XYZ file of C-alpha atoms in Angstrom:
305
model
C -47.194 -23.619 -8.680
C -44.699 -23.675 -11.566
C -44.960 -19.869 -11.943
C -44.134 -19.364 -8.249
C -41.041 -21.596 -8.521
C -39.894 -19.729 -11.672
C -40.376 -16.344 -10.025
C -38.406 -17.427 -6.954
C -35.567 -18.678 -9.165
C -35.364 -15.353 -11.042
C -35.262 -13.403 -7.788
C -32.468 -15.582 -6.424
C -30.377 -15.190 -9.582
C -30.930 -11.413 -9.659
C -30.019 -11.188 -6.007
C -26.838 -13.142 -6.601
C -25.843 -10.905 -9.507
C -26.480 -7.767 -7.476
C -24.461 -9.152 -4.584
C -21.610 -9.959 -6.962
C -21.614 -6.401 -8.348
C -21.544 -4.929 -4.888
C -18.701 -7.246 -3.918
C -16.715 -6.216 -7.000
C -17.260 -2.520 -6.299
C -16.193 -2.925 -2.691
C -13.126 -4.886 -3.772
C -12.107 -2.091 -6.170
C -12.509 0.525 -3.450
C -10.407 -1.546 -1.053
C -7.670 -1.962 -3.677
C -7.567 1.755 -4.367
C -7.441 2.611 -0.693
C -4.662 0.085 -0.145
C -2.628 1.641 -2.968
C -2.793 -1.546 -5.079
C -4.014 0.397 -8.110
C -1.244 2.455 -9.691
C -1.701 6.207 -9.420
C -0.656 8.775 -11.999
C -0.594 12.529 -12.201
C -3.978 13.896 -13.203
C -5.800 10.549 -13.216
C -9.328 10.649 -11.828
C -11.485 7.921 -10.295
C -14.958 8.009 -8.859
C -15.009 6.478 -5.417
C -18.007 4.630 -4.036
C -17.635 6.573 -0.777
C -19.674 9.715 -0.125
C -17.955 13.077 0.161
C -20.201 14.396 2.897
C -22.560 16.165 0.500
C -24.489 13.204 -0.901
C -22.220 12.680 -3.921
C -19.575 10.141 -4.762
C -16.032 11.414 -4.317
C -13.852 12.058 -7.369
C -10.271 11.235 -6.481
C -7.451 12.764 -8.492
C -4.281 11.052 -7.301
C -1.359 13.337 -6.534
C 2.099 11.926 -7.111
C 4.710 13.800 -5.101
C 7.690 15.005 -7.114
C 10.763 13.170 -5.857
C 12.476 16.457 -5.005
C 9.653 17.269 -2.550
C 11.066 14.409 -0.508
C 14.074 16.369 0.672
C 17.338 14.505 1.275
C 19.302 16.746 3.669
C 22.626 14.908 3.301
C 22.617 15.548 -0.436
C 21.136 19.028 -0.284
C 22.991 20.440 2.730
C 25.908 18.110 3.435
C 28.584 20.210 1.685
C 27.690 23.488 3.432
C 29.940 24.468 6.312
C 28.546 25.117 9.763
C 28.149 28.779 10.726
C 26.908 30.851 13.660
C 23.170 31.003 14.353
C 21.231 33.773 16.041
C 18.679 33.095 18.764
C 15.962 33.887 16.226
C 17.319 31.359 13.729
C 17.410 28.658 16.394
C 13.831 29.417 17.438
C 12.722 29.182 13.817
C 14.213 25.712 13.406
C 12.593 24.493 16.629
C 9.217 25.797 15.495
C 9.412 24.264 12.009
C 10.559 20.886 13.353
C 7.217 20.373 15.122
C 5.166 22.166 12.475
C 6.394 19.779 9.776
C 5.705 16.841 12.111
C 2.206 18.261 12.590
C 1.617 18.128 8.823
C 2.861 14.524 8.675
C 0.748 13.381 11.615
C -2.455 15.073 10.405
C -2.123 13.499 6.950
C -1.421 10.043 8.347
C -4.563 10.344 10.470
C -6.646 11.584 7.525
C -5.427 8.706 5.377
C -6.450 6.221 8.058
C -9.861 7.904 8.259
C -10.659 8.355 4.547
C -8.206 6.169 2.625
C -7.392 8.846 0.035
C -3.981 8.454 -1.576
C -3.305 12.194 -1.571
C -2.843 12.048 2.218
C -0.605 8.990 2.033
C 1.596 10.458 -0.700
C 2.033 13.872 0.908
C 2.603 12.496 4.422
C 5.698 10.727 3.066
C 7.010 14.046 1.767
C 6.293 15.742 5.102
C 8.308 13.084 6.931
C 11.394 14.125 4.966
C 10.645 17.776 5.736
C 10.656 17.293 9.501
C 13.735 15.057 9.145
C 15.504 17.874 7.268
C 14.920 20.275 10.148
C 16.106 17.562 12.552
C 19.305 17.320 10.501
C 19.918 21.043 11.005
C 19.144 20.830 14.729
C 21.745 18.097 15.116
C 24.257 19.999 12.990
C 23.999 23.075 15.232
C 23.646 21.158 18.516
C 20.127 22.470 19.181
C 17.882 20.444 21.461
C 15.245 18.595 19.431
C 11.696 19.414 20.591
C 10.368 16.123 19.182
C 10.601 13.650 22.051
C 8.390 10.987 20.475
C 7.567 10.006 16.904
C 4.084 8.865 17.987
C 1.254 10.415 15.986
C -0.214 13.512 17.639
C 2.496 13.863 20.303
C 4.174 17.294 20.535
C 6.258 19.216 23.058
C 4.615 22.533 22.223
C 1.072 22.478 23.713
C -0.128 24.793 20.946
C 0.843 22.151 18.380
C -1.103 19.518 20.318
C -4.134 21.790 20.418
C -3.860 22.549 16.699
C -3.448 18.864 15.809
C -6.589 17.908 17.745
C -8.579 20.738 16.183
C -7.509 19.844 12.632
C -8.237 16.144 13.098
C -11.671 16.928 14.536
C -12.481 19.126 11.549
C -11.071 16.688 8.988
C -13.067 13.780 10.434
C -16.412 15.348 9.472
C -16.191 14.633 5.735
C -13.740 14.099 2.898
C -14.164 17.698 1.796
C -13.362 18.894 5.300
C -10.273 16.668 5.317
C -9.028 18.286 2.094
C -9.676 21.732 3.557
C -7.574 20.714 6.542
C -4.750 19.747 4.163
C -4.944 23.138 2.457
C -5.003 24.858 5.858
C -1.837 23.090 7.037
C 0.054 24.012 3.860
C -1.270 27.582 4.025
C 0.201 27.871 7.540
C 3.498 26.278 6.498
C 3.954 28.698 3.591
C 3.184 31.686 5.806
C 5.673 30.654 8.501
C 8.433 29.701 6.070
C 8.104 32.965 4.159
C 8.309 34.895 7.429
C 11.407 32.966 8.550
C 13.365 33.246 5.291
C 14.195 36.986 5.600
C 15.404 36.376 9.164
C 18.308 34.132 8.181
C 21.315 34.546 5.904
C 22.685 31.060 6.605
C 22.870 29.195 3.322
C 21.941 25.760 4.667
C 18.870 27.028 6.545
C 17.726 29.089 3.562
C 18.090 26.126 1.194
C 16.114 23.925 3.591
C 13.331 26.488 4.011
C 13.133 27.184 0.264
C 12.763 23.499 -0.585
C 10.171 22.950 2.150
C 8.275 25.975 0.883
C 8.351 24.684 -2.675
C 6.924 21.379 -1.452
C 4.163 23.182 0.446
C 3.214 25.125 -2.690
C 2.883 21.845 -4.575
C 0.828 20.334 -1.768
C -1.645 23.195 -1.416
C -2.241 23.117 -5.181
C -3.037 19.407 -4.928
C -5.436 19.775 -2.000
C -7.300 22.740 -3.497
C -7.650 21.144 -6.936
C -9.057 18.000 -5.336
C -11.476 20.182 -3.395
C -12.635 21.994 -6.515
C -13.188 18.751 -8.439
C -15.612 17.752 -5.719
C -17.499 21.009 -5.452
C -15.549 22.431 -2.526
C -13.503 25.584 -2.172
C -10.813 27.064 0.031
C -9.917 30.655 0.917
C -6.510 31.624 2.257
C -6.359 31.928 6.036
C -2.701 32.749 6.662
C -1.048 33.986 3.474
C -2.567 36.859 1.498
C -5.277 36.104 -1.038
C -3.099 37.464 -3.860
C -0.191 35.231 -2.831
C -2.566 32.271 -2.634
C -3.932 32.943 -6.123
C -0.415 33.284 -7.549
C 0.509 29.864 -6.137
C -2.626 28.200 -7.508
C -1.991 29.683 -10.939
C 1.342 27.829 -11.140
C 1.958 24.246 -12.153
C 3.598 21.591 -10.014
C 7.200 22.622 -9.370
C 9.878 20.010 -9.967
C 13.493 19.767 -8.886
C 15.457 21.207 -5.982
C 15.869 24.947 -5.450
C 18.727 27.050 -4.078
C 18.924 29.552 -1.207
C 17.006 32.110 -3.295
C 14.311 29.652 -4.314
C 15.577 29.292 -7.884
C 15.832 25.854 -9.587
C 19.274 24.312 -9.262
C 18.966 22.006 -12.270
C 17.417 24.141 -14.969
C 13.802 24.736 -15.892
C 11.416 22.330 -14.144
C 14.311 20.373 -12.733
C 15.824 19.427 -16.101
C 19.543 18.773 -15.982
C 21.586 20.884 -18.378
C 24.121 19.284 -20.685
C 27.247 21.393 -20.907
C 28.753 19.312 -23.731
C 28.107 20.398 -27.314
C 26.716 17.739 -29.589
C 27.674 19.278 -32.965
C 30.884 18.418 -34.787
C 32.565 20.650 -37.393
C 35.710 20.465 -39.513
C 37.739 23.716 -39.368
C 40.286 24.682 -41.981
C 42.769 27.565 -42.230
C 45.090 29.399 -39.880
C 43.912 30.268 -36.378
C 44.355 33.938 -35.438
C 43.419 33.831 -31.727
C 45.787 34.862 -28.937
C 46.279 32.041 -26.452
C 47.250 32.513 -22.828
C 48.197 29.982 -20.195
C 50.560 27.051 -19.979
C 50.618 24.753 -22.943
C 50.027 21.063 -22.258
C 51.293 18.065 -24.164
C 54.220 17.493 -26.549
C 55.062 19.958 -29.300
C 54.690 18.986 -32.930
C 55.697 20.685 -36.158
C 53.554 23.772 -36.728
C 52.485 24.054 -33.056
C 53.718 26.266 -30.231
C 53.564 25.659 -26.558
C 54.279 27.662 -23.422
C 53.438 31.307 -22.601
C 52.378 33.696 -25.364
């Protein structure tokens, strides 16, 4: 009788410990999904959720570079309004809904899978569609976005594409990441086709910065795929272009109308002021031109030379 009581006690204690471990694991997963655990570039965590292939999912959090969140007032506000062609107007209308498509798909995938990569990049995509909206308003072009509701589009092809992508991305986490890569693949293709069709500085700057963001995003989605045993092949851009993008590191800082960094390498701000100090002696032999400033002193000359 005593042995039976002892055995029952051991089983109860073991059961309680197991339950506590499961509760702790679930709590950690919930915290990560809720964004309560700080993310950092390149950090990896093993999630307790399956990836659709019988393995736990390795999450590598992607932190969007702040310049990927485009601020149109700062980036485009000083550029004067110019004349747009019918083709340029059509391009803006198309990209307005295409960038909204990216945002809406990622919001839906985050709600489905709870992966921070979708949450982080959807925030960037919101600023992308807002940037195109800024240009539409600047040039008095009718905005095709009638509602900010998720999955609502004026263009029926966008609605069809959204539904198809969400259906695919709902099958597994790997499929969701492939959907992310697909959306960015399409964005890059369309932006790189539109760029040669406009010589307007503000539109080119907007497209170049959106394209830079899409390159960063596709790298993030594909690298997450590869860490979890998945792969992606280019569907819209050429395979060589795709491989060139993947070979690059995350791009930082804003770019200009030609796609070149505006603040130095990797977004670093240049310092035009010299930091060295020297003491010169002797007579200066240079020829000065221009109007002299300040009061004259003994041994100095002012005015035209």
